Amino acid sequence: MQQIRVGMVGYKFMGKAHSHAYRDIPMFFPDVVHPVMQAICGRDAEGVSQAAKQFGWKEYVTDWKELIGRDDIDLIDINAPSDMHKEIALEAAKAGKHLLCEKPLALTLEDSREMLAAAEAAGVKHMVGFNYRFAPAVQLARKLIQEGRLGQIYHFRGWFLQDWIIDPEFPLVWRLQKDTAGSGSHGDLGAHIIDLAHFLVGDIEEVIGMSETFIKERPLPGSMSGLSAKGNQSDEKGPVTVDDATLFLAKFANGALGSFEATRFAAGHRCTNSFEINGSKGSLKFDFERMNELQVYFTEDAEDVQGFRRVLATDPAHAYAEAWWPPGHTIGFEHTFIHETVELLQAIREDRQPVPNFADGVKCQQVLEAVDLSIAERRWVRTEEL
């Protein structure tokens, strides 16, 4: 197998990130199956045609069903708004196409389970887009934990803080509407923290949470792209139907305790996706705004030099780093998508499921909905209840 022909649905924020990954893989990972950027799909003909030209796609279409029906497409990449994920994935699986779907996998746990079942029944490869797993420093954190170098894990605390909607006059974009997005900071940001916790520490068994929507109404949008938008020049407003901030506590299957915070109202925080993990032999700290670094502490160090050390995860010993630049020459946000796509393409070639896949998406959705139920009923909820 020398190439995988890709059809992509969506062309804005994540569409650009995914397109960049497909374009760069052959240059930096020449031994990986080459992705062929066959066709990109979007509803607005003018917008998607411009994206096709700018990003480097061979063709564009405006009907995703047409895209799925084509014989020259092997993989369907879904980064359209969340309410479209399920329908596109079901049709693509039925057509025998491999799947890459952005997170959250679906609007509901029921829908995500249906997507997983369809992909398994079709025998296709399926991946969910938890790109933060693929920062070399996060990969190093997992390696240290898996090797037992932190000992027994006691605590996971994670927080994803942003501030892009703190202005009450910021428009009512689709990410603030439950019918389209599923949830607010909880599903958009919290899903990443939950997946990192699963990846690094293990399964979450029980949760209790709270949430708040600080701005109840916002101006209707005139245009939107990525995390930016403009109003429609009228005084008309619409209701915000998702959370602005969610916090929850968790108990892990291995006995560890967890705390999780996701908010879009943390002034001064642009993309503070961070975690700290404490074990019997040491601790780890990570902040995506300094994504090449992992702070590491070991209790077994000599007492006179004990303390957190800064590990710059850019040496050939670190995951994916050898493909890039000399040690100390850092990489960025876009590289996490390249590494994610490398995992997918390698899995297709090796006839195995990539990780994370739709099963991981379902597990994340289960925690998200357990937290929602906990908030609604004001009690601890076990994830197995859902």
CSV table of N, CA and C in Angstrom, one decimal, residues 74-220:
chain,number,residue,atom,x,y,z
A,74,ASP,N,-10.7,6.6,-0.1
A,74,ASP,CA,-10.5,5.5,0.8
A,74,ASP,C,-10.8,5.8,2.3
A,75,LEU,N,-10.6,7.1,2.6
A,75,LEU,CA,-10.7,7.6,4.0
A,75,LEU,C,-11.6,8.8,4.0
A,76,ILE,N,-12.6,8.9,4.9
A,76,ILE,CA,-13.4,10.1,5.1
A,76,ILE,C,-13.0,10.7,6.4
A,77,ASP,N,-12.6,12.0,6.3
A,77,ASP,CA,-12.2,12.8,7.4
A,77,ASP,C,-13.3,13.7,7.7
A,78,ILE,N,-13.8,13.6,9.0
A,78,ILE,CA,-15.0,14.4,9.4
A,78,ILE,C,-14.6,15.5,10.4
A,79,ASN,N,-14.6,16.7,10.0
A,79,ASN,CA,-14.4,17.8,10.9
A,79,ASN,C,-15.4,18.9,10.8
A,80,ALA,N,-16.6,18.5,10.3
A,80,ALA,CA,-17.7,19.4,10.3
A,80,ALA,C,-18.2,19.6,11.7
A,81,PRO,N,-19.2,20.5,11.9
A,81,PRO,CA,-19.8,20.7,13.3
A,81,PRO,C,-20.3,19.4,13.8
A,82,SER,N,-20.3,19.3,15.2
A,82,SER,CA,-20.6,18.0,15.8
A,82,SER,C,-21.9,17.4,15.5
A,83,ASP,N,-22.9,18.2,15.2
A,83,ASP,CA,-24.2,17.6,14.9
A,83,ASP,C,-24.2,16.8,13.5
A,84,MET,N,-23.2,16.9,12.7
A,84,MET,CA,-23.1,16.2,11.5
A,84,MET,C,-22.3,14.9,11.6
A,85,HIS,N,-21.6,14.7,12.7
A,85,HIS,CA,-20.6,13.6,12.8
A,85,HIS,C,-21.3,12.2,12.5
A,86,LYS,N,-22.4,12.0,13.3
A,86,LYS,CA,-23.1,10.7,13.2
A,86,LYS,C,-23.5,10.3,11.8
A,87,GLU,N,-24.3,11.2,11.2
A,87,GLU,CA,-24.9,10.9,9.9
A,87,GLU,C,-23.8,10.6,8.8
A,88,ILE,N,-22.7,11.4,8.8
A,88,ILE,CA,-21.7,11.2,7.9
A,88,ILE,C,-20.9,9.9,8.1
A,89,ALA,N,-20.6,9.7,9.4
A,89,ALA,CA,-19.8,8.5,9.8
A,89,ALA,C,-20.6,7.2,9.4
A,90,LEU,N,-21.9,7.2,9.7
A,90,LEU,CA,-22.7,6.0,9.4
A,90,LEU,C,-22.7,5.7,7.9
A,91,GLU,N,-22.9,6.7,7.1
A,91,GLU,CA,-22.9,6.5,5.6
A,91,GLU,C,-21.5,6.1,5.1
A,92,ALA,N,-20.5,6.7,5.7
A,92,ALA,CA,-19.2,6.4,5.2
A,92,ALA,C,-18.8,4.9,5.6
A,93,ALA,N,-19.2,4.5,6.8
A,93,ALA,CA,-18.9,3.1,7.2
A,93,ALA,C,-19.6,2.2,6.3
A,94,LYS,N,-20.9,2.5,6.0
A,94,LYS,CA,-21.7,1.6,5.1
A,94,LYS,C,-21.0,1.5,3.7
A,95,ALA,N,-20.3,2.5,3.3
A,95,ALA,CA,-19.7,2.5,2.0
A,95,ALA,C,-18.3,1.9,2.1
A,96,GLY,N,-17.9,1.4,3.3
A,96,GLY,CA,-16.6,0.8,3.4
A,96,GLY,C,-15.4,1.7,3.5
A,97,LYS,N,-15.6,3.0,3.9
A,97,LYS,CA,-14.6,4.0,4.0
A,97,LYS,C,-14.0,4.0,5.4
A,98,HIS,N,-12.7,4.1,5.5
A,98,HIS,CA,-12.0,4.3,6.8
A,98,HIS,C,-12.5,5.7,7.3
A,99,LEU,N,-12.3,5.9,8.6
A,99,LEU,CA,-12.9,7.1,9.3
A,99,LEU,C,-12.0,7.8,10.2
A,100,LEU,N,-11.9,9.1,10.0
A,100,LEU,CA,-11.2,10.0,11.0
A,100,LEU,C,-12.3,11.0,11.4
A,101,CYS,N,-12.7,11.1,12.7
A,101,CYS,CA,-13.7,12.0,13.1
A,101,CYS,C,-13.2,12.8,14.3
A,102,GLU,N,-13.4,14.1,14.2
A,102,GLU,CA,-13.0,15.0,15.2
A,102,GLU,C,-13.9,14.7,16.5
A,103,LYS,N,-13.3,15.1,17.6
A,103,LYS,CA,-14.1,15.0,18.9
A,103,LYS,C,-15.0,16.2,19.1
A,104,PRO,N,-16.0,16.2,19.9
A,104,PRO,CA,-16.5,14.9,20.5
A,104,PRO,C,-17.1,14.1,19.4
A,105,LEU,N,-17.0,12.8,19.6
A,105,LEU,CA,-17.4,11.8,18.6
A,105,LEU,C,-18.9,12.1,18.1
A,106,ALA,N,-19.8,12.4,19.0
A,106,ALA,CA,-21.2,12.6,18.7
A,106,ALA,C,-21.8,13.5,19.7
A,107,LEU,N,-23.1,13.9,19.5
A,107,LEU,CA,-23.8,14.7,20.4
A,107,LEU,C,-24.2,14.0,21.7
A,108,THR,N,-24.4,12.7,21.6
A,108,THR,CA,-24.8,11.9,22.7
A,108,THR,C,-24.1,10.6,22.8
A,109,LEU,N,-24.1,10.0,23.9
A,109,LEU,CA,-23.5,8.7,24.1
A,109,LEU,C,-24.2,7.6,23.2
A,110,GLU,N,-25.5,7.7,23.1
A,110,GLU,CA,-26.2,6.7,22.3
A,110,GLU,C,-25.7,6.8,20.8
A,111,ASP,N,-25.6,8.0,20.3
A,111,ASP,CA,-25.1,8.2,19.0
A,111,ASP,C,-23.7,7.7,18.8
A,112,SER,N,-22.8,8.0,19.8
A,112,SER,CA,-21.4,7.6,19.6
A,112,SER,C,-21.3,6.0,19.6
A,113,ARG,N,-22.2,5.4,20.4
A,113,ARG,CA,-22.2,3.9,20.4
A,113,ARG,C,-22.7,3.4,19.1
A,114,GLU,N,-23.6,4.1,18.5
A,114,GLU,CA,-24.1,3.6,17.2
A,114,GLU,C,-23.0,3.8,16.1
A,115,MET,N,-22.2,4.9,16.2
A,115,MET,CA,-21.1,5.1,15.3
A,115,MET,C,-20.1,4.0,15.4
A,116,LEU,N,-19.7,3.6,16.7
A,116,LEU,CA,-18.8,2.6,16.9
A,116,LEU,C,-19.3,1.3,16.4
A,117,ALA,N,-20.5,0.9,16.6
A,117,ALA,CA,-21.1,-0.3,16.1
A,117,ALA,C,-21.1,-0.4,14.6
A,118,ALA,N,-21.4,0.7,14.0
A,118,ALA,CA,-21.4,0.7,12.5
A,118,ALA,C,-20.0,0.6,11.9
A,119,ALA,N,-19.0,1.2,12.5
A,119,ALA,CA,-17.6,1.1,12.1
A,119,ALA,C,-17.1,-0.4,12.3
A,120,GLU,N,-17.5,-1.0,13.4
A,120,GLU,CA,-17.1,-2.3,13.7
A,120,GLU,C,-17.7,-3.3,12.7
A,121,ALA,N,-19.0,-3.1,12.5
A,121,ALA,CA,-19.8,-4.0,11.6
A,121,ALA,C,-19.2,-3.9,10.1
A,122,ALA,N,-18.8,-2.7,9.7
A,122,ALA,CA,-18.2,-2.5,8.4
A,122,ALA,C,-16.8,-3.0,8.3
A,123,GLY,N,-16.1,-3.2,9.4
A,123,GLY,CA,-14.8,-3.7,9.3
A,123,GLY,C,-13.8,-2.6,8.9
A,124,VAL,N,-14.1,-1.3,9.1
A,124,VAL,CA,-13.2,-0.3,8.6
A,124,VAL,C,-12.4,0.2,9.8
A,125,LYS,N,-11.3,0.9,9.5
A,125,LYS,CA,-10.5,1.5,10.6
A,125,LYS,C,-11.2,2.9,11.0
A,126,HIS,N,-11.1,3.2,12.3
A,126,HIS,CA,-11.8,4.4,12.8
A,126,HIS,C,-10.9,5.0,13.8
A,127,MET,N,-10.8,6.3,13.8
A,127,MET,CA,-10.1,7.1,14.7
A,127,MET,C,-10.8,8.4,15.1
A,128,VAL,N,-10.7,8.8,16.4
A,128,VAL,CA,-11.3,10.0,16.9
A,128,VAL,C,-10.1,11.0,17.2
A,129,GLY,N,-10.4,12.3,17.0
A,129,GLY,CA,-9.3,13.3,16.9
A,129,GLY,C,-8.9,13.9,18.3
A,130,PHE,N,-8.4,13.1,19.1
A,130,PHE,CA,-7.8,13.6,20.4
A,130,PHE,C,-6.3,13.9,20.2
A,131,ASN,N,-6.1,15.0,19.5
A,131,ASN,CA,-4.7,15.3,19.0
A,131,ASN,C,-3.7,15.6,20.2
A,132,TYR,N,-4.2,16.0,21.3
A,132,TYR,CA,-3.2,16.4,22.4
A,132,TYR,C,-2.4,15.2,22.9
A,133,ARG,N,-2.9,14.0,22.7
A,133,ARG,CA,-2.2,12.8,23.1
A,133,ARG,C,-0.8,12.7,22.3
A,134,PHE,N,-0.7,13.4,21.2
A,134,PHE,CA,0.4,13.2,20.3
A,134,PHE,C,1.5,14.3,20.4
A,135,ALA,N,1.4,15.1,21.5
A,135,ALA,CA,2.5,16.0,21.8
A,135,ALA,C,3.6,15.0,22.4
A,136,PRO,N,4.9,15.1,21.9
A,136,PRO,CA,5.9,14.3,22.4
A,136,PRO,C,6.1,14.3,23.9
A,137,ALA,N,5.8,15.5,24.6
A,137,ALA,CA,5.9,15.5,26.0
A,137,ALA,C,4.8,14.7,26.7
A,138,VAL,N,3.6,14.7,26.1
A,138,VAL,CA,2.5,13.9,26.7
A,138,VAL,C,2.9,12.4,26.5
A,139,GLN,N,3.4,12.0,25.3
A,139,GLN,CA,3.9,10.7,25.1
A,139,GLN,C,4.9,10.3,26.1
A,140,LEU,N,5.8,11.2,26.5
A,140,LEU,CA,6.8,10.9,27.5
A,140,LEU,C,6.2,10.7,28.8
A,141,ALA,N,5.2,11.5,29.2
A,141,ALA,CA,4.4,11.3,30.4
A,141,ALA,C,3.8,9.9,30.5
A,142,ARG,N,3.2,9.5,29.5
A,142,ARG,CA,2.7,8.1,29.5
A,142,ARG,C,3.7,7.1,29.6
A,143,LYS,N,4.9,7.2,28.9
A,143,LYS,CA,6.0,6.3,29.0
A,143,LYS,C,6.5,6.2,30.5
A,144,LEU,N,6.6,7.3,31.1
A,144,LEU,CA,7.1,7.2,32.5
A,144,LEU,C,6.1,6.6,33.5
A,145,ILE,N,4.8,6.8,33.2
A,145,ILE,CA,3.8,6.2,34.0
A,145,ILE,C,3.7,4.7,33.8
A,146,GLN,N,3.8,4.3,32.5
A,146,GLN,CA,3.7,2.9,32.1
A,146,GLN,C,4.9,2.1,32.6
A,147,GLU,N,6.0,2.7,32.6
A,147,GLU,CA,7.2,2.0,33.1
A,147,GLU,C,7.3,2.0,34.7
A,148,GLY,N,6.3,2.6,35.3
A,148,GLY,CA,6.3,2.5,36.8
A,148,GLY,C,7.2,3.5,37.5
A,149,ARG,N,7.7,4.5,36.7
A,149,ARG,CA,8.7,5.4,37.3
A,149,ARG,C,8.1,6.5,38.2
A,150,LEU,N,6.7,6.6,38.1
A,150,LEU,CA,6.0,7.4,39.1
A,150,LEU,C,5.4,6.6,40.2
A,151,GLY,N,5.5,5.3,40.2
A,151,GLY,CA,4.9,4.4,41.2
A,151,GLY,C,3.4,4.4,41.1
A,152,GLN,N,2.8,4.2,42.2
A,152,GLN,CA,1.3,4.2,42.3
A,152,GLN,C,0.8,5.6,42.0
A,153,ILE,N,-0.2,5.7,41.1
A,153,ILE,CA,-0.7,7.0,40.8
A,153,ILE,C,-1.8,7.4,41.8
A,154,TYR,N,-1.7,8.6,42.4
A,154,TYR,CA,-2.7,9.0,43.5
A,154,TYR,C,-3.6,10.1,42.9
A,155,HIS,N,-3.1,11.0,42.1
A,155,HIS,CA,-3.9,12.2,41.7
A,155,HIS,C,-3.7,12.5,40.3
A,156,PHE,N,-4.8,12.9,39.6
A,156,PHE,CA,-4.8,13.5,38.3
A,156,PHE,C,-5.6,14.8,38.5
A,157,ARG,N,-5.0,15.9,38.2
A,157,ARG,CA,-5.8,17.2,38.1
A,157,ARG,C,-5.5,17.8,36.8
A,158,GLY,N,-6.6,18.1,36.1
A,158,GLY,CA,-6.5,18.7,34.7
A,158,GLY,C,-7.4,19.9,34.6
A,159,TRP,N,-6.9,20.8,33.8
A,159,TRP,CA,-7.7,22.0,33.5
A,159,TRP,C,-7.4,22.5,32.1
A,160,PHE,N,-8.5,22.9,31.4
A,160,PHE,CA,-8.4,23.5,30.1
A,160,PHE,C,-9.1,24.8,30.2
A,161,LEU,N,-8.3,25.9,30.1
A,161,LEU,CA,-8.8,27.3,30.3
A,161,LEU,C,-8.7,28.1,29.1
A,162,GLN,N,-9.7,28.7,28.6
A,162,GLN,CA,-9.7,29.7,27.5
A,162,GLN,C,-10.5,30.9,27.9
A,163,ASP,N,-10.4,32.0,27.1
A,163,ASP,CA,-11.2,33.2,27.4
A,163,ASP,C,-11.8,33.9,26.2
A,164,TRP,N,-12.0,33.1,25.1
A,164,TRP,CA,-12.4,33.7,23.8
A,164,TRP,C,-13.8,34.2,23.7
A,165,ILE,N,-14.6,33.8,24.7
A,165,ILE,CA,-16.0,34.3,24.7
A,165,ILE,C,-16.3,35.1,25.9
A,166,ILE,N,-15.3,35.6,26.6
A,166,ILE,CA,-15.5,36.4,27.9
A,166,ILE,C,-16.3,37.7,27.6
A,167,ASP,N,-16.2,38.3,26.4
A,167,ASP,CA,-16.9,39.5,26.1
A,167,ASP,C,-18.4,39.1,25.9
A,168,PRO,N,-19.3,39.7,26.7
A,168,PRO,CA,-20.7,39.3,26.5
A,168,PRO,C,-21.3,39.7,25.2
A,169,GLU,N,-20.6,40.5,24.4
A,169,GLU,CA,-21.1,40.9,23.1
A,169,GLU,C,-20.5,40.0,22.0
A,170,PHE,N,-19.7,39.0,22.3
A,170,PHE,CA,-19.3,38.0,21.4
A,170,PHE,C,-20.5,37.3,20.8
A,171,PRO,N,-20.6,37.0,19.5
A,171,PRO,CA,-21.8,36.5,18.9
A,171,PRO,C,-22.1,35.0,19.3
A,172,LEU,N,-23.3,34.6,19.1
A,172,LEU,CA,-23.8,33.3,19.4
A,172,LEU,C,-23.4,32.3,18.3
A,173,VAL,N,-22.1,31.9,18.3
A,173,VAL,CA,-21.6,31.0,17.3
A,173,VAL,C,-22.1,29.6,17.6
A,174,TRP,N,-21.9,28.6,16.6
A,174,TRP,CA,-22.5,27.3,16.7
A,174,TRP,C,-22.0,26.6,18.0
A,175,ARG,N,-20.8,26.9,18.4
A,175,ARG,CA,-20.2,26.2,19.6
A,175,ARG,C,-21.0,26.5,20.9
A,176,LEU,N,-21.9,27.5,20.8
A,176,LEU,CA,-22.7,27.9,22.0
A,176,LEU,C,-24.1,27.5,21.9
A,177,GLN,N,-24.4,26.6,20.9
A,177,GLN,CA,-25.7,26.1,20.7
A,177,GLN,C,-25.8,24.6,20.9
A,178,LYS,N,-26.5,24.1,21.8
A,178,LYS,CA,-26.5,22.7,22.2
A,178,LYS,C,-26.9,21.8,21.0
A,179,ASP,N,-27.9,22.2,20.2
A,179,ASP,CA,-28.3,21.3,19.1
A,179,ASP,C,-27.2,21.0,18.1
A,180,THR,N,-26.3,22.0,18.0
A,180,THR,CA,-25.2,21.8,17.0
A,180,THR,C,-23.9,21.2,17.7
A,181,ALA,N,-23.6,21.8,18.9
A,181,ALA,CA,-22.3,21.4,19.5
A,181,ALA,C,-22.4,20.3,20.5
A,182,GLY,N,-23.6,20.1,21.1
A,182,GLY,CA,-23.8,19.0,22.1
A,182,GLY,C,-23.6,19.6,23.5
A,183,SER,N,-22.5,20.3,23.7
A,183,SER,CA,-22.3,20.9,25.0
A,183,SER,C,-21.3,22.0,24.8
A,184,GLY,N,-21.0,22.8,25.8
A,184,GLY,CA,-20.1,23.9,25.7
A,184,GLY,C,-18.6,23.6,26.0
A,185,SER,N,-18.1,24.2,27.0
A,185,SER,CA,-16.7,24.0,27.4
A,185,SER,C,-16.5,22.5,27.9
A,186,HIS,N,-17.6,21.9,28.4
A,186,HIS,CA,-17.5,20.6,28.9
A,186,HIS,C,-17.2,19.6,27.8
A,187,GLY,N,-17.9,19.6,26.7
A,187,GLY,CA,-17.6,18.7,25.6
A,187,GLY,C,-16.5,19.1,24.7
A,188,ASP,N,-16.3,20.4,24.6
A,188,ASP,CA,-15.3,20.9,23.6
A,188,ASP,C,-13.9,20.9,24.3
A,189,LEU,N,-13.8,21.4,25.5
A,189,LEU,CA,-12.5,21.4,26.2
A,189,LEU,C,-12.3,20.2,27.2
A,190,GLY,N,-13.4,20.0,27.9
A,190,GLY,CA,-13.3,18.9,28.9
A,190,GLY,C,-13.1,17.5,28.3
A,191,ALA,N,-13.6,17.3,27.1
A,191,ALA,CA,-13.4,16.0,26.4
A,191,ALA,C,-11.9,15.8,26.3
A,192,HIS,N,-11.1,16.8,26.0
A,192,HIS,CA,-9.6,16.6,25.8
A,192,HIS,C,-9.0,16.2,27.1
A,193,ILE,N,-9.4,16.8,28.2
A,193,ILE,CA,-8.8,16.5,29.5
A,193,ILE,C,-9.2,15.1,29.9
A,194,ILE,N,-10.5,14.7,29.7
A,194,ILE,CA,-10.9,13.4,30.0
A,194,ILE,C,-10.1,12.3,29.2
A,195,ASP,N,-9.9,12.6,27.9
A,195,ASP,CA,-9.2,11.6,27.2
A,195,ASP,C,-7.7,11.5,27.6
A,196,LEU,N,-7.1,12.6,28.0
A,196,LEU,CA,-5.7,12.6,28.5
A,196,LEU,C,-5.7,11.8,29.8
A,197,ALA,N,-6.7,12.0,30.7
A,197,ALA,CA,-6.8,11.2,31.9
A,197,ALA,C,-6.9,9.7,31.6
A,198,HIS,N,-7.7,9.3,30.7
A,198,HIS,CA,-7.9,7.9,30.3
A,198,HIS,C,-6.5,7.4,29.7
A,199,PHE,N,-5.9,8.2,28.9
A,199,PHE,CA,-4.6,7.8,28.2
A,199,PHE,C,-3.5,7.6,29.3
A,200,LEU,N,-3.5,8.5,30.2
A,200,LEU,CA,-2.3,8.5,31.2
A,200,LEU,C,-2.6,7.7,32.5
A,201,VAL,N,-3.8,7.8,33.0
A,201,VAL,CA,-4.1,7.2,34.3
A,201,VAL,C,-4.9,6.0,34.3
A,202,GLY,N,-6.0,6.0,33.4
A,202,GLY,CA,-6.9,4.8,33.3
A,202,GLY,C,-8.3,5.2,33.4
A,203,ASP,N,-9.2,4.2,33.5
A,203,ASP,CA,-10.6,4.5,33.4
A,203,ASP,C,-11.2,5.2,34.6
A,204,ILE,N,-12.2,6.1,34.3
A,204,ILE,CA,-12.9,6.8,35.3
A,204,ILE,C,-14.1,6.1,35.7
A,205,GLU,N,-14.3,5.8,37.0
A,205,GLU,CA,-15.5,5.0,37.5
A,205,GLU,C,-16.6,5.9,38.0
A,206,GLU,N,-16.4,7.0,38.6
A,206,GLU,CA,-17.4,7.8,39.3
A,206,GLU,C,-17.1,9.2,39.2
A,207,VAL,N,-18.2,10.1,39.1
A,207,VAL,CA,-18.0,11.5,39.0
A,207,VAL,C,-19.1,12.3,39.7
A,208,ILE,N,-18.7,13.5,40.1
A,208,ILE,CA,-19.7,14.5,40.6
A,208,ILE,C,-19.3,15.9,40.1
A,209,GLY,N,-20.3,16.6,39.6
A,209,GLY,CA,-19.9,17.9,38.9
A,209,GLY,C,-20.8,19.0,39.2
A,210,MET,N,-20.4,20.2,38.6
A,210,MET,CA,-21.2,21.4,38.6
A,210,MET,C,-20.9,22.2,37.3
A,211,SER,N,-21.8,23.0,36.9
A,211,SER,CA,-21.5,23.9,35.7
A,211,SER,C,-22.3,25.2,35.8
A,212,GLU,N,-21.9,26.1,34.9
A,212,GLU,CA,-22.6,27.4,34.9
A,212,GLU,C,-22.5,28.0,33.5
A,213,THR,N,-23.6,28.7,33.1
A,213,THR,CA,-23.6,29.5,31.9
A,213,THR,C,-23.7,31.0,32.4
A,214,PHE,N,-22.6,31.7,32.2
A,214,PHE,CA,-22.5,33.0,32.8
A,214,PHE,C,-23.3,34.1,31.9
A,215,ILE,N,-23.2,33.9,30.6
A,215,ILE,CA,-23.9,34.9,29.7
A,215,ILE,C,-25.0,34.1,29.1
A,216,LYS,N,-26.2,34.5,29.4
A,216,LYS,CA,-27.4,33.7,29.0
A,216,LYS,C,-27.8,34.0,27.6
A,217,GLU,N,-27.6,35.2,27.1
A,217,GLU,CA,-28.0,35.5,25.7
A,217,GLU,C,-26.8,36.3,25.0
A,218,ARG,N,-26.7,36.1,23.7
A,218,ARG,CA,-25.7,36.7,22.9
A,218,ARG,C,-26.2,37.2,21.6
A,219,PRO,N,-25.5,38.2,21.0
A,219,PRO,CA,-26.0,38.7,19.7
A,219,PRO,C,-25.9,37.6,18.6
A,220,LEU,N,-26.8,37.6,17.7
A,220,LEU,CA,-26.8,36.6,16.6
A,220,LEU,C,-25.6,36.9,15.7
